[in-house]
Amino acid sequence: MARQAKSGGSLEREVIAAVVILYLALSAVMLVIHYMQPPEQPTITSSTSPSHEAHRAIDAAR
């Protein structure tokens, strides 16, 4: 029975490691995409949130 407890802990560590690696990989991709965008290019959103109304009005005026 001691072996089952060890393998369960090992599997748990593997899952945690996989989640951490996935998180770091996604974070790295998002940072690369963020910094590759030319500074003069405006950020475009498809959000319908009322808090983004002012930004859409400003962007439409440009």
mmCIF file with all atom_site columns, C-alpha atoms in Angstrom:
data_model
loop_
_atom_site.group_PDB
_atom_site.id
_atom_site.type_symbol
_atom_site.label_atom_id
_atom_site.label_alt_id
_atom_site.label_comp_id
_atom_site.label_asym_id
_atom_site.label_entity_id
_atom_site.label_seq_id
_atom_site.pdbx_PDB_ins_code
_atom_site.Cartn_x
_atom_site.Cartn_y
_atom_site.Cartn_z
_atom_site.occupancy
_atom_site.B_iso_or_equiv
_atom_site.pdbx_formal_charge
_atom_site.auth_seq_id
_atom_site.auth_comp_id
_atom_site.auth_asym_id
_atom_site.auth_atom_id
_atom_site.pdbx_PDB_model_num
ATOM 1  C CA . MET A 1 1  ? 0.000   0.000  0.000   1.00 0.00 ? 1  MET A CA 1
ATOM 2  C CA . ALA A 1 2  ? 2.914   2.339  0.491   1.00 0.00 ? 2  ALA A CA 1
ATOM 3  C CA . ARG A 1 3  ? 3.588   2.242  -3.263  1.00 0.00 ? 3  ARG A CA 1
ATOM 4  C CA . GLN A 1 4  ? 0.106   3.519  -4.104  1.00 0.00 ? 4  GLN A CA 1
ATOM 5  C CA . ALA A 1 5  ? 0.557   6.496  -1.811  1.00 0.00 ? 5  ALA A CA 1
ATOM 6  C CA . LYS A 1 6  ? 3.869   7.318  -3.470  1.00 0.00 ? 6  LYS A CA 1
ATOM 7  C CA . SER A 1 7  ? 2.511   7.045  -7.004  1.00 0.00 ? 7  SER A CA 1
ATOM 8  C CA . GLY A 1 8  ? -0.455  9.255  -6.049  1.00 0.00 ? 8  GLY A CA 1
ATOM 9  C CA . GLY A 1 9  ? 1.875   11.917 -4.748  1.00 0.00 ? 9  GLY A CA 1
ATOM 10 C CA . SER A 1 10 ? 4.024   11.600 -7.827  1.00 0.00 ? 10 SER A CA 1
ATOM 11 C CA . LEU A 1 11 ? 1.027   12.058 -10.097 1.00 0.00 ? 11 LEU A CA 1
ATOM 12 C CA . GLU A 1 12 ? -0.051  15.078 -8.101  1.00 0.00 ? 12 GLU A CA 1
ATOM 13 C CA . ARG A 1 13 ? 3.406   16.646 -8.492  1.00 0.00 ? 13 ARG A CA 1
ATOM 14 C CA . GLU A 1 14 ? 3.333   15.925 -12.230 1.00 0.00 ? 14 GLU A CA 1
ATOM 15 C CA . VAL A 1 15 ? -0.036  17.640 -12.628 1.00 0.00 ? 15 VAL A CA 1
ATOM 16 C CA . ILE A 1 16 ? 1.090   20.655 -10.603 1.00 0.00 ? 16 ILE A CA 1
ATOM 17 C CA . ALA A 1 17 ? 4.296   20.890 -12.643 1.00 0.00 ? 17 ALA A CA 1
ATOM 18 C CA . ALA A 1 18 ? 2.326   20.634 -15.907 1.00 0.00 ? 18 ALA A CA 1
ATOM 19 C CA . VAL A 1 19 ? -0.045  23.420 -14.816 1.00 0.00 ? 19 VAL A CA 1
ATOM 20 C CA . VAL A 1 20 ? 2.855   25.672 -13.788 1.00 0.00 ? 20 VAL A CA 1
ATOM 21 C CA . ILE A 1 21 ? 4.662   25.044 -17.083 1.00 0.00 ? 21 ILE A CA 1
ATOM 22 C CA . LEU A 1 22 ? 1.484   25.740 -19.068 1.00 0.00 ? 22 LEU A CA 1
ATOM 23 C CA . TYR A 1 23 ? 0.922   28.970 -17.115 1.00 0.00 ? 23 TYR A CA 1
ATOM 24 C CA . LEU A 1 24 ? 4.495   30.138 -17.740 1.00 0.00 ? 24 LEU A CA 1
ATOM 25 C CA . ALA A 1 25 ? 4.286   29.254 -21.438 1.00 0.00 ? 25 ALA A CA 1
ATOM 26 C CA . LEU A 1 26 ? 1.023   31.163 -21.900 1.00 0.00 ? 26 LEU A CA 1
ATOM 27 C CA . SER A 1 27 ? 2.413   34.140 -19.985 1.00 0.00 ? 27 SER A CA 1
ATOM 28 C CA . ALA A 1 28 ? 5.509   34.182 -22.180 1.00 0.00 ? 28 ALA A CA 1
ATOM 29 C CA . VAL A 1 29 ? 3.427   34.047 -25.377 1.00 0.00 ? 29 VAL A CA 1
ATOM 30 C CA . MET A 1 30 ? 1.201   36.894 -24.184 1.00 0.00 ? 30 MET A CA 1
ATOM 31 C CA . LEU A 1 31 ? 4.231   39.032 -23.303 1.00 0.00 ? 31 LEU A CA 1
ATOM 32 C CA . VAL A 1 32 ? 5.843   38.391 -26.689 1.00 0.00 ? 32 VAL A CA 1
ATOM 33 C CA . ILE A 1 33 ? 2.631   39.337 -28.504 1.00 0.00 ? 33 ILE A CA 1
ATOM 34 C CA . HIS A 1 34 ? 2.267   42.447 -26.335 1.00 0.00 ? 34 HIS A CA 1
ATOM 35 C CA . TYR A 1 35 ? 5.768   43.717 -27.053 1.00 0.00 ? 35 TYR A CA 1
ATOM 36 C CA . MET A 1 36 ? 5.682   42.828 -30.763 1.00 0.00 ? 36 MET A CA 1
ATOM 37 C CA . GLN A 1 37 ? 2.747   45.210 -31.372 1.00 0.00 ? 37 GLN A CA 1
ATOM 38 C CA . PRO A 1 38 ? 4.000   48.449 -32.947 1.00 0.00 ? 38 PRO A CA 1
ATOM 39 C CA . PRO A 1 39 ? 3.615   51.374 -30.517 1.00 0.00 ? 39 PRO A CA 1
ATOM 40 C CA . GLU A 1 40 ? 1.702   53.527 -33.021 1.00 0.00 ? 40 GLU A CA 1
ATOM 41 C CA . GLN A 1 41 ? -0.929  50.838 -33.603 1.00 0.00 ? 41 GLN A CA 1
ATOM 42 C CA . PRO A 1 42 ? -3.986  51.412 -31.398 1.00 0.00 ? 42 PRO A CA 1
ATOM 43 C CA . THR A 1 43 ? -5.320  48.577 -29.331 1.00 0.00 ? 43 THR A CA 1
ATOM 44 C CA . ILE A 1 44 ? -8.673  47.395 -30.666 1.00 0.00 ? 44 ILE A CA 1
ATOM 45 C CA . THR A 1 45 ? -11.314 45.838 -28.462 1.00 0.00 ? 45 THR A CA 1
ATOM 46 C CA . SER A 1 46 ? -14.569 44.126 -29.264 1.00 0.00 ? 46 SER A CA 1
ATOM 47 C CA . SER A 1 47 ? -15.813 44.637 -25.717 1.00 0.00 ? 47 SER A CA 1
ATOM 48 C CA . THR A 1 48 ? -19.347 45.919 -25.325 1.00 0.00 ? 48 THR A CA 1
ATOM 49 C CA . SER A 1 49 ? -18.678 47.058 -21.770 1.00 0.00 ? 49 SER A CA 1
ATOM 50 C CA . PRO A 1 50 ? -19.963 50.585 -20.982 1.00 0.00 ? 50 PRO A CA 1
ATOM 51 C CA . SER A 1 51 ? -16.526 51.413 -19.543 1.00 0.00 ? 51 SER A CA 1
ATOM 52 C CA . HIS A 1 52 ? -15.056 50.985 -23.036 1.00 0.00 ? 52 HIS A CA 1
ATOM 53 C CA . GLU A 1 53 ? -17.574 53.331 -24.714 1.00 0.00 ? 53 GLU A CA 1
ATOM 54 C CA . ALA A 1 54 ? -15.292 56.356 -24.379 1.00 0.00 ? 54 ALA A CA 1
ATOM 55 C CA . HIS A 1 55 ? -12.371 54.488 -25.938 1.00 0.00 ? 55 HIS A CA 1
ATOM 56 C CA . ARG A 1 56 ? -14.489 53.384 -28.906 1.00 0.00 ? 56 ARG A CA 1
ATOM 57 C CA . ALA A 1 57 ? -15.653 56.978 -29.446 1.00 0.00 ? 57 ALA A CA 1
ATOM 58 C CA . ILE A 1 58 ? -12.067 58.257 -29.360 1.00 0.00 ? 58 ILE A CA 1
ATOM 59 C CA . ASP A 1 59 ? -10.870 55.509 -31.704 1.00 0.00 ? 59 ASP A CA 1
ATOM 60 C CA . ALA A 1 60 ? -13.731 56.217 -34.149 1.00 0.00 ? 60 ALA A CA 1
ATOM 61 C CA . ALA A 1 61 ? -12.805 59.894 -34.225 1.00 0.00 ? 61 ALA A CA 1
ATOM 62 C CA . ARG A 1 62 ? -9.266  59.137 -35.357 1.00 0.00 ? 62 ARG A CA 1
#
